[in-house]
Amino acid sequence: MERLVVISNRVAVPKARGVAGAQGGLSGALNAALKDHGGIWFGWSGQESEDPEGNIHLQRSDGVTTATIDLSARDIEEYYNGYANSTLWPLFHYRLDLTRYERETGKGYERVNERFADCVSPLIEPDDLIWVHDYHLLPLGERLRARGIANRIGFFLHIPWPPTRLFVSLPFHERLVRTMLEYDLIGFQTDEWRESFLHYCRKELGAEVEEATGTIRFEGRTAIARAYPIGIDWDHFQAQGASEEARHAEQRLLSSTRDRSAMIGVDRLDYSKGLPERIDGIGRFFDQHPDRVRDLVFIQIAPPSREDVESYQDIRMTLEQKAGQINGARSEVDLVPIRYVNRGYSHAELYGFFRAAKIGLVTPLRDGMNLVAKEYVAAQDRDDPGVLILSRFAGAAQQLAVDDTGAVLVNPYSPDDISHAIRVALDMPLAERRARYETMIGTIRDDNVQTWTRRFCDDLAATAGG
Ligand code: F6P
């Protein structure tokens, strides 16, 4: 089996397992794949330092080698806060209104990609499979090729790929996609994002594209674009669920909500997650059904994220205001309808909270996949499951809503739609809840993150390469 070299912005060392959120499952799966294949995980240490020597920190833990570099304050500002999170992130989530186009941050992004290529190239051996992750590193494959790396190189985009009409608003869009065609395999979360990418390659680059196989031929090179929907770490999550910590968390929530139904949302504090719109939907539900304020308590867990970026500071303020307004208007001495918590929890605690909640409310305005939706369902009691309300604009909707069953789909921009879905979920009979759960659970269990890793690595190994 070939060695694997994983390259991503953030690197999770094995002991970081159990950290809440998508990265917990992903890091577990990548660590497992690295253990099977042998190899290295390379990326940013998450630390800031002015390090003119460009030292690589090597660490071996639980059979996996990680190699990380620090970034300077300027690199972090221009590459991470700037181009990655103030240009590509909003644009790829269809938020042209929040997208900033700054020449300097674009240069910083290119500089850090060059630096990644310089540092990781000497660690690569001739037969290694190289797997690059996410929007921080779109041009890295081409930078590696420029350094003579002829290995098979794959890329996976964890977030959506925008429609061509939005994407062309990016200065130098053509240059960026040309660099991506140096990868042998390009993975997307869903067919929708893959189709948008193929559309761009055909329309804007004039590449020869075979829709069915995802084959893109351009200037003598061949790349393949496929969908690989990411899943959760099923076994790990179930094991967390069996822990005392999970049971305690479940009891804590149940005893604090007593005869009211708990509805839960867990998201990074990010404008793509549709949090203010979600609160508007809940406000609409209380307006339309004032007699049901006592039936429901909504718990929103929202750990802060990317706090140095202005749009993230704005979203925090907006959310606090909206939740505060509803609580101000609807609270009683013994009742607060919205609990808004600004911190993260362990996977075990989240399992317990999900299991105690009768409704999972997952309403991103746009999302590559959304693993919270899958984790919510995975934590349910098969005999008495809760209801998942899911945005039709989350990648997960393509797997979890089938022929009007599975998740209850909503338009996250519509407060009326959210309000209606909450009422439907609260009143849903047990037989329907069970049927919907059964529609979703098979794919959540079987199309897990290990399957995802295996499929991608097998397909990458099968490409012609170089
Ligand atoms: O899902 C996209 C992603 O960038 C992940 O790669 C990352 O773990 C997560 O969002 C959190 O973002 P950040 O690494 O910027 O804190």
CSV table of C-alpha atoms and ligand atoms in Angstrom, one decimal:
chain,number,residue,atom,x,y,z
A,1,MET,CA,0.0,0.0,0.0
A,2,GLU,CA,1.3,3.5,-0.9
A,3,ARG,CA,2.2,5.9,1.9
A,4,LEU,CA,-0.2,8.8,2.3
A,5,VAL,CA,0.7,12.4,2.6
A,6,VAL,CA,-2.2,14.5,3.9
A,7,ILE,CA,-1.9,18.3,3.5
A,8,SER,CA,-4.4,20.6,5.1
A,9,ASN,CA,-4.5,24.0,6.7
A,10,ARG,CA,-5.1,22.6,10.2
A,11,VAL,CA,-3.6,19.4,11.5
A,12,ALA,CA,-5.2,17.4,14.2
A,13,VAL,CA,-2.8,15.2,16.2
A,14,PRO,CA,-4.4,11.9,17.3
A,15,LYS,CA,-4.8,13.0,20.9
A,16,ALA,CA,-7.1,15.8,19.7
A,17,ARG,CA,-9.9,13.2,19.0
A,18,GLY,CA,-13.2,13.9,20.7
A,19,VAL,CA,-13.0,17.6,19.8
A,20,ALA,CA,-16.6,18.7,19.0
A,21,GLY,CA,-17.7,19.2,15.5
A,22,ALA,CA,-16.9,17.9,12.0
A,23,GLN,CA,-13.2,18.0,12.5
A,24,GLY,CA,-13.4,15.4,15.3
A,25,GLY,CA,-14.7,12.7,12.9
A,26,LEU,CA,-12.5,13.9,10.0
A,27,SER,CA,-9.3,13.9,12.1
A,28,GLY,CA,-10.1,10.5,13.5
A,29,ALA,CA,-10.6,9.1,10.0
A,30,LEU,CA,-7.5,10.7,8.5
A,31,ASN,CA,-5.4,9.5,11.4
A,32,ALA,CA,-6.8,6.0,10.9
A,33,ALA,CA,-5.9,6.2,7.2
A,34,LEU,CA,-2.5,7.5,8.0
A,35,LYS,CA,-1.9,4.6,10.4
A,36,ASP,CA,-3.0,2.1,7.7
A,37,HIS,CA,-1.0,3.6,4.9
A,38,GLY,CA,1.9,5.1,7.0
A,39,GLY,CA,2.8,8.6,6.0
A,40,ILE,CA,2.6,12.2,7.2
A,41,TRP,CA,0.0,14.9,7.9
A,42,PHE,CA,1.4,18.3,7.0
A,43,GLY,CA,-0.1,21.7,7.7
A,44,TRP,CA,-0.1,24.9,9.8
A,45,SER,CA,0.6,24.5,13.5
A,46,GLY,CA,-2.1,27.0,14.3
A,47,GLN,CA,0.7,29.1,15.9
A,48,GLU,CA,1.9,32.5,15.0
A,49,SER,CA,5.7,33.1,15.0
A,50,GLU,CA,8.2,35.1,13.0
A,51,ASP,CA,10.3,32.1,12.0
A,52,PRO,CA,12.8,33.1,9.3
A,53,GLU,CA,14.3,29.6,9.4
A,54,GLY,CA,11.0,28.1,8.4
A,55,ASN,CA,11.3,25.2,10.9
A,56,ILE,CA,9.1,22.1,10.5
A,57,HIS,CA,7.9,20.6,13.8
A,58,LEU,CA,7.8,16.9,13.5
A,59,GLN,CA,5.8,14.9,16.0
A,60,ARG,CA,5.0,11.2,16.2
A,61,SER,CA,2.0,10.2,18.2
A,62,ASP,CA,0.0,7.0,18.1
A,63,GLY,CA,1.6,5.8,14.9
A,64,VAL,CA,1.0,9.0,12.9
A,65,THR,CA,3.6,11.6,12.0
A,66,THR,CA,2.6,15.2,11.9
A,67,ALA,CA,4.7,17.9,10.3
A,68,THR,CA,3.7,21.5,11.0
A,69,ILE,CA,4.9,25.0,10.3
A,70,ASP,CA,4.2,28.2,12.1
A,71,LEU,CA,2.9,31.2,10.1
A,72,SER,CA,3.9,34.9,10.6
A,73,ALA,CA,1.3,37.4,11.7
A,74,ARG,CA,1.2,38.8,8.2
A,75,ASP,CA,0.7,35.4,6.7
A,76,ILE,CA,-2.2,34.6,9.0
A,77,GLU,CA,-3.8,38.0,8.3
A,78,GLU,CA,-3.5,37.7,4.5
A,79,TYR,CA,-3.8,34.0,3.9
A,80,TYR,CA,-6.1,32.7,6.6
A,81,ASN,CA,-8.2,35.7,7.8
A,82,GLY,CA,-7.9,37.4,4.4
A,83,TYR,CA,-8.1,35.4,1.2
A,84,ALA,CA,-9.3,32.1,2.6
A,85,ASN,CA,-11.9,33.4,5.0
A,86,SER,CA,-12.8,36.9,3.7
A,87,THR,CA,-12.7,36.1,-0.1
A,88,LEU,CA,-13.1,32.3,-0.8
A,89,TRP,CA,-15.3,31.3,2.1
A,90,PRO,CA,-18.0,33.9,1.5
A,91,LEU,CA,-17.9,33.6,-2.3
A,92,PHE,CA,-18.1,29.8,-2.2
A,93,HIS,CA,-21.0,30.1,0.2
A,94,TYR,CA,-22.8,32.4,-2.3
A,95,ARG,CA,-22.3,35.5,-0.2
A,96,LEU,CA,-21.1,38.0,-2.7
A,97,ASP,CA,-22.2,40.7,-0.3
A,98,LEU,CA,-19.6,39.7,2.2
A,99,THR,CA,-16.8,38.8,-0.3
A,100,ARG,CA,-13.8,41.1,-0.2
A,101,TYR,CA,-11.4,41.3,-3.1
A,102,GLU,CA,-8.0,42.6,-2.0
A,103,ARG,CA,-4.8,42.2,-4.1
A,104,GLU,CA,-2.6,42.0,-1.0
A,105,THR,CA,-4.4,39.1,0.6
A,106,GLY,CA,-4.4,37.3,-2.8
A,107,LYS,CA,-0.6,37.6,-2.8
A,108,GLY,CA,-0.4,36.4,0.8
A,109,TYR,CA,-2.5,33.3,-0.2
A,110,GLU,CA,-0.1,32.5,-3.0
A,111,ARG,CA,2.9,33.1,-0.8
A,112,VAL,CA,1.7,30.7,1.9
A,113,ASN,CA,0.8,28.0,-0.7
A,114,GLU,CA,4.4,28.4,-2.1
A,115,ARG,CA,5.7,28.0,1.5
A,116,PHE,CA,3.6,24.9,2.1
A,117,ALA,CA,5.0,23.5,-1.2
A,118,ASP,CA,8.6,24.3,-0.2
A,119,CYS,CA,8.3,22.7,3.2
A,120,VAL,CA,6.4,19.6,2.3
A,121,SER,CA,8.2,18.7,-1.0
A,122,PRO,CA,11.3,17.3,0.7
A,123,LEU,CA,9.1,15.0,2.8
A,124,ILE,CA,7.5,13.4,-0.2
A,125,GLU,CA,8.7,10.0,-1.5
A,126,PRO,CA,8.2,8.9,-5.1
A,127,ASP,CA,5.2,6.5,-4.6
A,128,ASP,CA,3.3,8.5,-2.0
A,129,LEU,CA,-0.3,9.4,-2.5
A,130,ILE,CA,-0.8,13.0,-1.8
A,131,TRP,CA,-4.2,14.3,-0.6
A,132,VAL,CA,-4.7,18.0,-0.3
A,133,HIS,CA,-7.7,19.4,1.6
A,134,ASP,CA,-9.9,22.4,1.2
A,135,TYR,CA,-10.1,26.0,0.0
A,136,HIS,CA,-7.0,27.2,1.8
A,137,LEU,CA,-4.9,25.2,-0.6
A,138,LEU,CA,-6.6,25.2,-4.0
A,139,PRO,CA,-3.3,26.0,-6.0
A,140,LEU,CA,-1.0,23.7,-3.9
A,141,GLY,CA,-1.0,20.8,-6.5
A,142,GLU,CA,0.4,23.1,-9.2
A,143,ARG,CA,3.0,24.4,-6.8
A,144,LEU,CA,4.1,20.9,-6.0
A,145,ARG,CA,4.2,20.0,-9.7
A,146,ALA,CA,6.5,23.1,-10.2
A,147,ARG,CA,8.8,21.5,-7.8
A,148,GLY,CA,9.0,18.2,-9.8
A,149,ILE,CA,6.5,16.2,-7.7
A,150,ALA,CA,5.1,13.7,-10.2
A,151,ASN,CA,3.1,11.7,-7.7
A,152,ARG,CA,-0.7,11.1,-7.8
A,153,ILE,CA,-2.2,14.2,-6.1
A,154,GLY,CA,-5.8,14.4,-5.0
A,155,PHE,CA,-7.8,17.3,-3.7
A,156,PHE,CA,-11.0,17.4,-1.7
A,157,LEU,CA,-13.1,20.5,-1.3
A,158,HIS,CA,-15.0,20.5,2.0
A,159,ILE,CA,-17.2,23.4,1.1
A,160,PRO,CA,-19.5,24.1,-1.8
A,161,TRP,CA,-18.3,25.1,-5.3
A,162,PRO,CA,-20.2,28.1,-6.4
A,163,PRO,CA,-22.1,28.5,-9.7
A,164,THR,CA,-20.1,29.9,-12.6
A,165,ARG,CA,-21.9,33.2,-12.6
A,166,LEU,CA,-20.8,33.9,-9.0
A,167,PHE,CA,-17.4,32.4,-9.3
A,168,VAL,CA,-16.3,34.6,-12.2
A,169,SER,CA,-16.6,37.6,-9.8
A,170,LEU,CA,-13.3,36.4,-8.4
A,171,PRO,CA,-10.3,38.2,-9.9
A,172,PHE,CA,-8.0,35.7,-11.6
A,173,HIS,CA,-10.6,33.0,-11.4
A,174,GLU,CA,-9.2,31.3,-14.5
A,175,ARG,CA,-5.7,31.2,-13.1
A,176,LEU,CA,-7.0,29.5,-9.9
A,177,VAL,CA,-8.9,26.8,-11.7
A,178,ARG,CA,-6.1,26.1,-14.1
A,179,THR,CA,-3.9,25.3,-11.1
A,180,MET,CA,-6.5,22.9,-9.8
A,181,LEU,CA,-6.4,20.9,-13.0
A,182,GLU,CA,-2.9,19.8,-12.0
A,183,TYR,CA,-4.6,17.4,-9.5
A,184,ASP,CA,-5.4,13.9,-10.7
A,185,LEU,CA,-8.6,13.6,-8.7
A,186,ILE,CA,-10.8,16.5,-7.4
A,187,GLY,CA,-13.4,15.5,-4.9
A,188,PHE,CA,-16.6,17.4,-4.0
A,189,GLN,CA,-19.2,16.8,-1.3
A,190,THR,CA,-22.1,16.5,-3.7
A,191,ASP,CA,-23.0,16.2,-7.4
A,192,GLU,CA,-24.3,19.8,-7.3
A,193,TRP,CA,-20.9,21.3,-6.5
A,194,ARG,CA,-19.2,18.9,-8.9
A,195,GLU,CA,-21.5,19.9,-11.7
A,196,SER,CA,-20.8,23.6,-11.1
A,197,PHE,CA,-17.1,22.9,-11.3
A,198,LEU,CA,-17.5,21.0,-14.6
A,199,HIS,CA,-19.7,23.7,-16.0
A,200,TYR,CA,-17.0,26.3,-15.2
A,201,CYS,CA,-14.3,24.2,-16.8
A,202,ARG,CA,-16.3,23.7,-20.0
A,203,LYS,CA,-17.7,27.2,-20.3
A,204,GLU,CA,-14.8,29.4,-19.1
A,205,LEU,CA,-11.7,27.3,-19.9
A,206,GLY,CA,-13.0,25.5,-22.9
A,207,ALA,CA,-11.9,22.2,-21.4
A,208,GLU,CA,-13.2,18.9,-22.8
A,209,VAL,CA,-15.5,17.6,-20.2
A,210,GLU,CA,-17.2,14.1,-19.9
A,211,GLU,CA,-20.1,14.7,-17.5
A,212,ALA,CA,-20.7,11.0,-16.7
A,213,THR,CA,-17.2,10.2,-15.6
A,214,GLY,CA,-16.2,13.7,-14.5
A,215,THR,CA,-13.1,13.5,-16.8
A,216,ILE,CA,-11.7,16.9,-17.7
A,217,ARG,CA,-9.1,17.2,-20.4
A,218,PHE,CA,-7.2,20.4,-20.6
A,219,GLU,CA,-3.9,21.4,-22.2
A,220,GLY,CA,-2.6,17.8,-22.3
A,221,ARG,CA,-3.6,16.9,-18.7
A,222,THR,CA,-6.5,14.8,-17.4
A,223,ALA,CA,-8.2,15.4,-14.1
A,224,ILE,CA,-11.2,13.6,-12.7
A,225,ALA,CA,-13.9,15.3,-10.7
A,226,ARG,CA,-16.2,13.1,-8.5
A,227,ALA,CA,-18.5,13.5,-5.5
A,228,TYR,CA,-17.5,11.9,-2.2
A,229,PRO,CA,-20.1,12.8,0.4
A,230,ILE,CA,-18.3,12.9,3.7
A,231,GLY,CA,-19.8,11.0,6.7
A,232,ILE,CA,-19.4,10.8,10.4
A,233,ASP,CA,-17.1,8.5,12.4
A,234,TRP,CA,-20.0,6.2,13.3
A,235,ASP,CA,-18.2,3.7,15.5
A,236,HIS,CA,-16.4,6.5,17.4
A,237,PHE,CA,-19.6,8.5,17.9
A,238,GLN,CA,-21.6,5.4,19.1
A,239,ALA,CA,-18.8,4.6,21.5
A,240,GLN,CA,-19.0,8.2,22.8
A,241,GLY,CA,-22.7,7.7,23.2
A,242,ALA,CA,-22.2,4.7,25.5
A,243,SER,CA,-20.1,6.8,27.9
A,244,GLU,CA,-21.1,8.1,31.3
A,245,GLU,CA,-20.4,11.6,30.0
A,246,ALA,CA,-23.0,11.2,27.3
A,247,ARG,CA,-25.6,9.8,29.7
A,248,HIS,CA,-24.9,12.6,32.2
A,249,ALA,CA,-25.3,15.2,29.4
A,250,GLU,CA,-28.6,13.7,28.3
A,251,GLN,CA,-30.0,13.7,31.8
A,252,ARG,CA,-28.8,17.2,32.4
A,253,LEU,CA,-30.8,18.4,29.4
A,254,LEU,CA,-33.9,16.4,30.1
A,255,SER,CA,-34.1,17.5,33.7
A,256,SER,CA,-33.6,21.1,32.8
A,257,THR,CA,-36.3,21.0,30.2
A,258,ARG,CA,-38.7,18.7,32.1
A,259,ASP,CA,-42.1,18.6,30.3
A,260,ARG,CA,-41.1,20.8,27.4
A,261,SER,CA,-39.6,19.4,24.2
A,262,ALA,CA,-36.0,20.4,23.6
A,263,MET,CA,-35.0,21.5,20.1
A,264,ILE,CA,-31.3,21.8,19.4
A,265,GLY,CA,-28.9,23.5,17.0
A,266,VAL,CA,-25.1,23.1,17.1
A,267,ASP,CA,-23.0,25.2,14.7
A,268,ARG,CA,-19.8,27.2,14.5
A,269,LEU,CA,-20.7,30.8,14.8
A,270,ASP,CA,-20.6,31.4,11.1
A,271,TYR,CA,-22.9,33.4,8.9
A,272,SER,CA,-23.2,30.5,6.5
A,273,LYS,CA,-25.1,28.5,9.2
A,274,GLY,CA,-28.2,30.7,9.0
A,275,LEU,CA,-28.4,31.4,12.7
A,276,PRO,CA,-30.2,34.8,12.7
A,277,GLU,CA,-32.6,33.4,10.1
A,278,ARG,CA,-33.2,30.4,12.4
A,279,ILE,CA,-34.0,32.6,15.3
A,280,ASP,CA,-36.4,34.6,13.1
A,281,GLY,CA,-38.1,31.3,12.2
A,282,ILE,CA,-38.4,30.4,15.9
A,283,GLY,CA,-39.8,33.9,16.6
A,284,ARG,CA,-42.4,33.4,13.9
A,285,PHE,CA,-43.4,30.1,15.5
A,286,PHE,CA,-44.0,31.7,18.8
A,287,ASP,CA,-45.9,34.6,17.1
A,288,GLN,CA,-48.1,32.1,15.3
A,289,HIS,CA,-48.5,29.7,18.2
A,290,PRO,CA,-48.3,31.7,21.4
A,291,ASP,CA,-50.1,28.9,23.2
A,292,ARG,CA,-47.1,26.6,22.5
A,293,VAL,CA,-44.3,28.8,24.0
A,294,ARG,CA,-44.5,26.4,27.0
A,295,ASP,CA,-44.1,23.3,24.8
A,296,LEU,CA,-40.6,24.2,23.4
A,297,VAL,CA,-37.2,25.2,24.5
A,298,PHE,CA,-34.5,25.9,21.9
A,299,ILE,CA,-30.9,25.3,22.7
A,300,GLN,CA,-28.4,26.8,20.3
A,301,ILE,CA,-24.7,25.9,20.9
A,302,ALA,CA,-22.5,28.2,18.9
A,303,PRO,CA,-18.8,28.2,19.6
A,304,PRO,CA,-17.1,31.3,18.3
A,305,SER,CA,-15.0,30.9,15.1
A,306,ARG,CA,-12.6,33.1,13.1
A,307,GLU,CA,-13.0,35.9,15.5
A,308,ASP,CA,-10.5,38.2,13.8
A,309,VAL,CA,-12.7,38.5,10.7
A,310,GLU,CA,-15.1,41.4,10.9
A,311,SER,CA,-18.1,39.5,9.4
A,312,TYR,CA,-17.8,36.9,12.2
A,313,GLN,CA,-17.9,39.7,14.9
A,314,ASP,CA,-21.0,41.1,13.2
A,315,ILE,CA,-22.9,37.8,13.2
A,316,ARG,CA,-22.3,37.3,16.9
A,317,MET,CA,-23.8,40.7,17.7
A,318,THR,CA,-26.8,40.1,15.4
A,319,LEU,CA,-27.5,36.7,17.0
A,320,GLU,CA,-27.3,38.0,20.5
A,321,GLN,CA,-29.7,40.8,19.8
A,322,LYS,CA,-32.2,38.6,18.1
A,323,ALA,CA,-32.2,35.9,20.8
A,324,GLY,CA,-32.3,38.6,23.4
A,325,GLN,CA,-35.4,40.2,21.8
A,326,ILE,CA,-37.3,36.9,21.8
A,327,ASN,CA,-36.3,36.0,25.3
A,328,GLY,CA,-37.2,39.5,26.5
A,329,ALA,CA,-40.7,39.3,24.9
A,330,ARG,CA,-41.5,35.6,25.7
A,331,SER,CA,-39.8,34.7,29.0
A,332,GLU,CA,-41.6,34.0,32.2
A,333,VAL,CA,-40.1,33.7,35.7
A,334,ASP,CA,-39.8,29.9,35.1
A,335,LEU,CA,-39.3,29.8,31.4
A,336,VAL,CA,-36.7,31.1,28.9
A,337,PRO,CA,-37.5,30.0,25.4
A,338,ILE,CA,-34.0,30.3,23.8
A,339,ARG,CA,-30.8,29.2,25.5
A,340,TYR,CA,-27.9,30.5,23.5
A,341,VAL,CA,-24.5,29.0,24.5
A,342,ASN,CA,-21.2,30.4,23.2
A,343,ARG,CA,-19.0,27.4,23.8
A,344,GLY,CA,-18.1,24.0,22.4
A,345,TYR,CA,-18.8,20.6,24.0
A,346,SER,CA,-17.1,17.2,23.7
A,347,HIS,CA,-18.5,14.7,21.3
A,348,ALA,CA,-19.8,12.6,24.2
A,349,GLU,CA,-21.8,15.6,25.6
A,350,LEU,CA,-23.1,16.5,22.2
A,351,TYR,CA,-24.4,12.9,21.8
A,352,GLY,CA,-26.2,13.2,25.0
A,353,PHE,CA,-27.7,16.6,24.1
A,354,PHE,CA,-28.8,15.3,20.7
A,355,ARG,CA,-30.4,12.3,22.2
A,356,ALA,CA,-32.4,14.4,24.7
A,357,ALA,CA,-33.6,16.7,22.0
A,358,LYS,CA,-36.9,16.0,20.2
A,359,ILE,CA,-35.9,18.1,17.2
A,360,GLY,CA,-32.6,18.8,15.5
A,361,LEU,CA,-32.7,22.2,13.8
A,362,VAL,CA,-30.0,22.4,11.1
A,363,THR,CA,-30.7,25.3,8.8
A,364,PRO,CA,-27.5,26.6,7.0
A,365,LEU,CA,-28.0,29.0,4.2
A,366,ARG,CA,-25.4,27.0,2.3
A,367,ASP,CA,-23.2,24.2,3.5
A,368,GLY,CA,-20.8,21.7,1.8
A,369,MET,CA,-22.3,18.8,3.7
A,370,ASN,CA,-23.1,19.4,7.5
A,371,LEU,CA,-22.2,16.6,9.8
A,372,VAL,CA,-24.2,17.9,12.7
A,373,ALA,CA,-27.3,16.8,10.8
A,374,LYS,CA,-25.9,13.2,10.6
A,375,GLU,CA,-24.7,13.2,14.2
A,376,TYR,CA,-28.1,14.3,15.4
A,377,VAL,CA,-29.8,11.4,13.7
A,378,ALA,CA,-27.0,9.0,14.8
A,379,ALA,CA,-27.7,9.8,18.4
A,380,GLN,CA,-31.4,9.1,18.3
A,381,ASP,CA,-33.2,6.2,20.0
A,382,ARG,CA,-34.4,3.9,17.2
A,383,ASP,CA,-37.7,3.2,19.1
A,384,ASP,CA,-38.5,6.8,19.8
A,385,PRO,CA,-36.4,9.0,17.5
A,386,GLY,CA,-36.5,12.8,17.2
A,387,VAL,CA,-37.1,14.8,14.0
A,388,LEU,CA,-34.4,16.4,11.9
A,389,ILE,CA,-35.3,19.7,10.3
A,390,LEU,CA,-32.8,20.3,7.6
A,391,SER,CA,-32.0,23.1,5.1
A,392,ARG,CA,-32.5,22.2,1.5
A,393,PHE,CA,-29.2,24.1,0.9
A,394,ALA,CA,-27.0,21.8,3.0
A,395,GLY,CA,-25.2,19.1,1.0
A,396,ALA,CA,-26.6,16.6,3.5
A,397,ALA,CA,-30.1,17.2,2.2
A,398,GLN,CA,-29.2,15.2,-1.0
A,399,GLN,CA,-28.6,12.1,1.1
A,400,LEU,CA,-31.1,12.6,4.0
A,401,ALA,CA,-34.2,13.7,2.3
A,402,VAL,CA,-35.6,11.1,-0.1
A,403,ASP,CA,-39.1,11.3,-1.7
A,404,ASP,CA,-40.6,13.4,1.1
A,405,THR,CA,-39.3,11.2,3.8
A,406,GLY,CA,-36.2,11.3,6.0
A,407,ALA,CA,-35.4,14.9,7.1
A,408,VAL,CA,-38.1,17.6,7.1
A,409,LEU,CA,-36.7,20.0,4.5
A,410,VAL,CA,-36.9,23.8,4.9
A,411,ASN,CA,-36.0,26.9,3.1
A,412,PRO,CA,-33.7,28.5,5.7
A,413,TYR,CA,-34.5,32.0,4.4
A,414,SER,CA,-38.2,31.6,5.1
A,415,PRO,CA,-39.4,32.2,8.8
A,416,ASP,CA,-42.8,30.8,7.8
A,417,ASP,CA,-41.2,27.6,6.5
A,418,ILE,CA,-39.1,27.1,9.6
A,419,SER,CA,-42.1,27.8,11.8
A,420,HIS,CA,-44.3,25.3,9.9
A,421,ALA,CA,-41.6,22.6,10.1
A,422,ILE,CA,-41.3,23.1,13.9
A,423,ARG,CA,-45.0,22.6,14.3
A,424,VAL,CA,-45.0,19.5,12.1
A,425,ALA,CA,-42.0,18.1,14.0
A,426,LEU,CA,-43.6,18.8,17.4
A,427,ASP,CA,-46.8,17.0,16.4
A,428,MET,CA,-45.3,14.2,14.4
A,429,PRO,CA,-46.7,10.8,15.3
A,430,LEU,CA,-44.2,8.1,16.4
A,431,ALA,CA,-44.8,5.9,13.4
A,432,GLU,CA,-43.8,8.7,11.0
A,433,ARG,CA,-40.7,9.6,13.1
A,434,ARG,CA,-39.6,6.0,13.0
A,435,ALA,CA,-40.1,5.8,9.2
A,436,ARG,CA,-38.1,9.0,8.7
A,437,TYR,CA,-35.4,7.8,10.9
A,438,GLU,CA,-35.1,4.5,9.1
A,439,THR,CA,-34.8,6.3,5.8
A,440,MET,CA,-31.7,8.2,7.0
A,441,ILE,CA,-29.9,5.9,9.4
A,442,GLY,CA,-28.5,3.4,6.8
A,443,THR,CA,-26.6,5.9,4.8
A,444,ILE,CA,-25.4,7.7,8.0
A,445,ARG,CA,-24.0,4.4,9.3
A,446,ASP,CA,-22.6,2.9,6.1
A,447,ASP,CA,-21.4,6.0,4.2
A,448,ASN,CA,-19.2,6.9,7.1
A,449,VAL,CA,-16.0,8.8,7.2
A,450,GLN,CA,-13.9,5.6,6.9
A,451,THR,CA,-15.8,4.7,3.7
A,452,TRP,CA,-15.2,8.2,2.4
A,453,THR,CA,-11.5,8.0,3.1
A,454,ARG,CA,-11.2,4.6,1.5
A,455,ARG,CA,-13.1,5.5,-1.6
A,456,PHE,CA,-11.1,8.7,-2.2
A,457,CYS,CA,-7.7,7.0,-1.6
A,458,ASP,CA,-8.7,3.9,-3.8
A,459,ASP,CA,-9.8,6.2,-6.6
A,460,LEU,CA,-6.7,8.3,-6.3
A,461,ALA,CA,-4.5,5.3,-6.4
A,462,ALA,CA,-6.3,4.1,-9.6
A,463,THR,CA,-5.7,7.4,-11.5
A,464,ALA,CA,-3.1,7.5,-14.2
A,465,GLY,CA,-1.2,10.0,-12.1
A,466,GLY,CA,1.5,12.6,-12.7
B,1,F6P,O1,-15.5,23.0,6.8
B,1,F6P,C1,-14.5,23.9,6.4
B,1,F6P,C2,-13.5,24.2,7.5
B,1,F6P,O2,-12.6,25.1,7.1
B,1,F6P,C3,-12.8,23.0,8.1
B,1,F6P,O3,-11.7,22.6,7.3
B,1,F6P,C4,-12.4,23.5,9.4
B,1,F6P,O4,-12.1,22.6,10.3
B,1,F6P,C5,-13.7,24.3,9.9
B,1,F6P,O5,-14.2,24.8,8.7
B,1,F6P,C6,-13.4,25.3,10.9
B,1,F6P,O6,-12.7,26.4,10.4
B,1,F6P,P1,-11.3,27.0,10.9
B,1,F6P,O7,-10.3,25.9,10.6
B,1,F6P,O8,-11.1,28.2,10.1
B,1,F6P,O9,-11.5,27.2,12.4
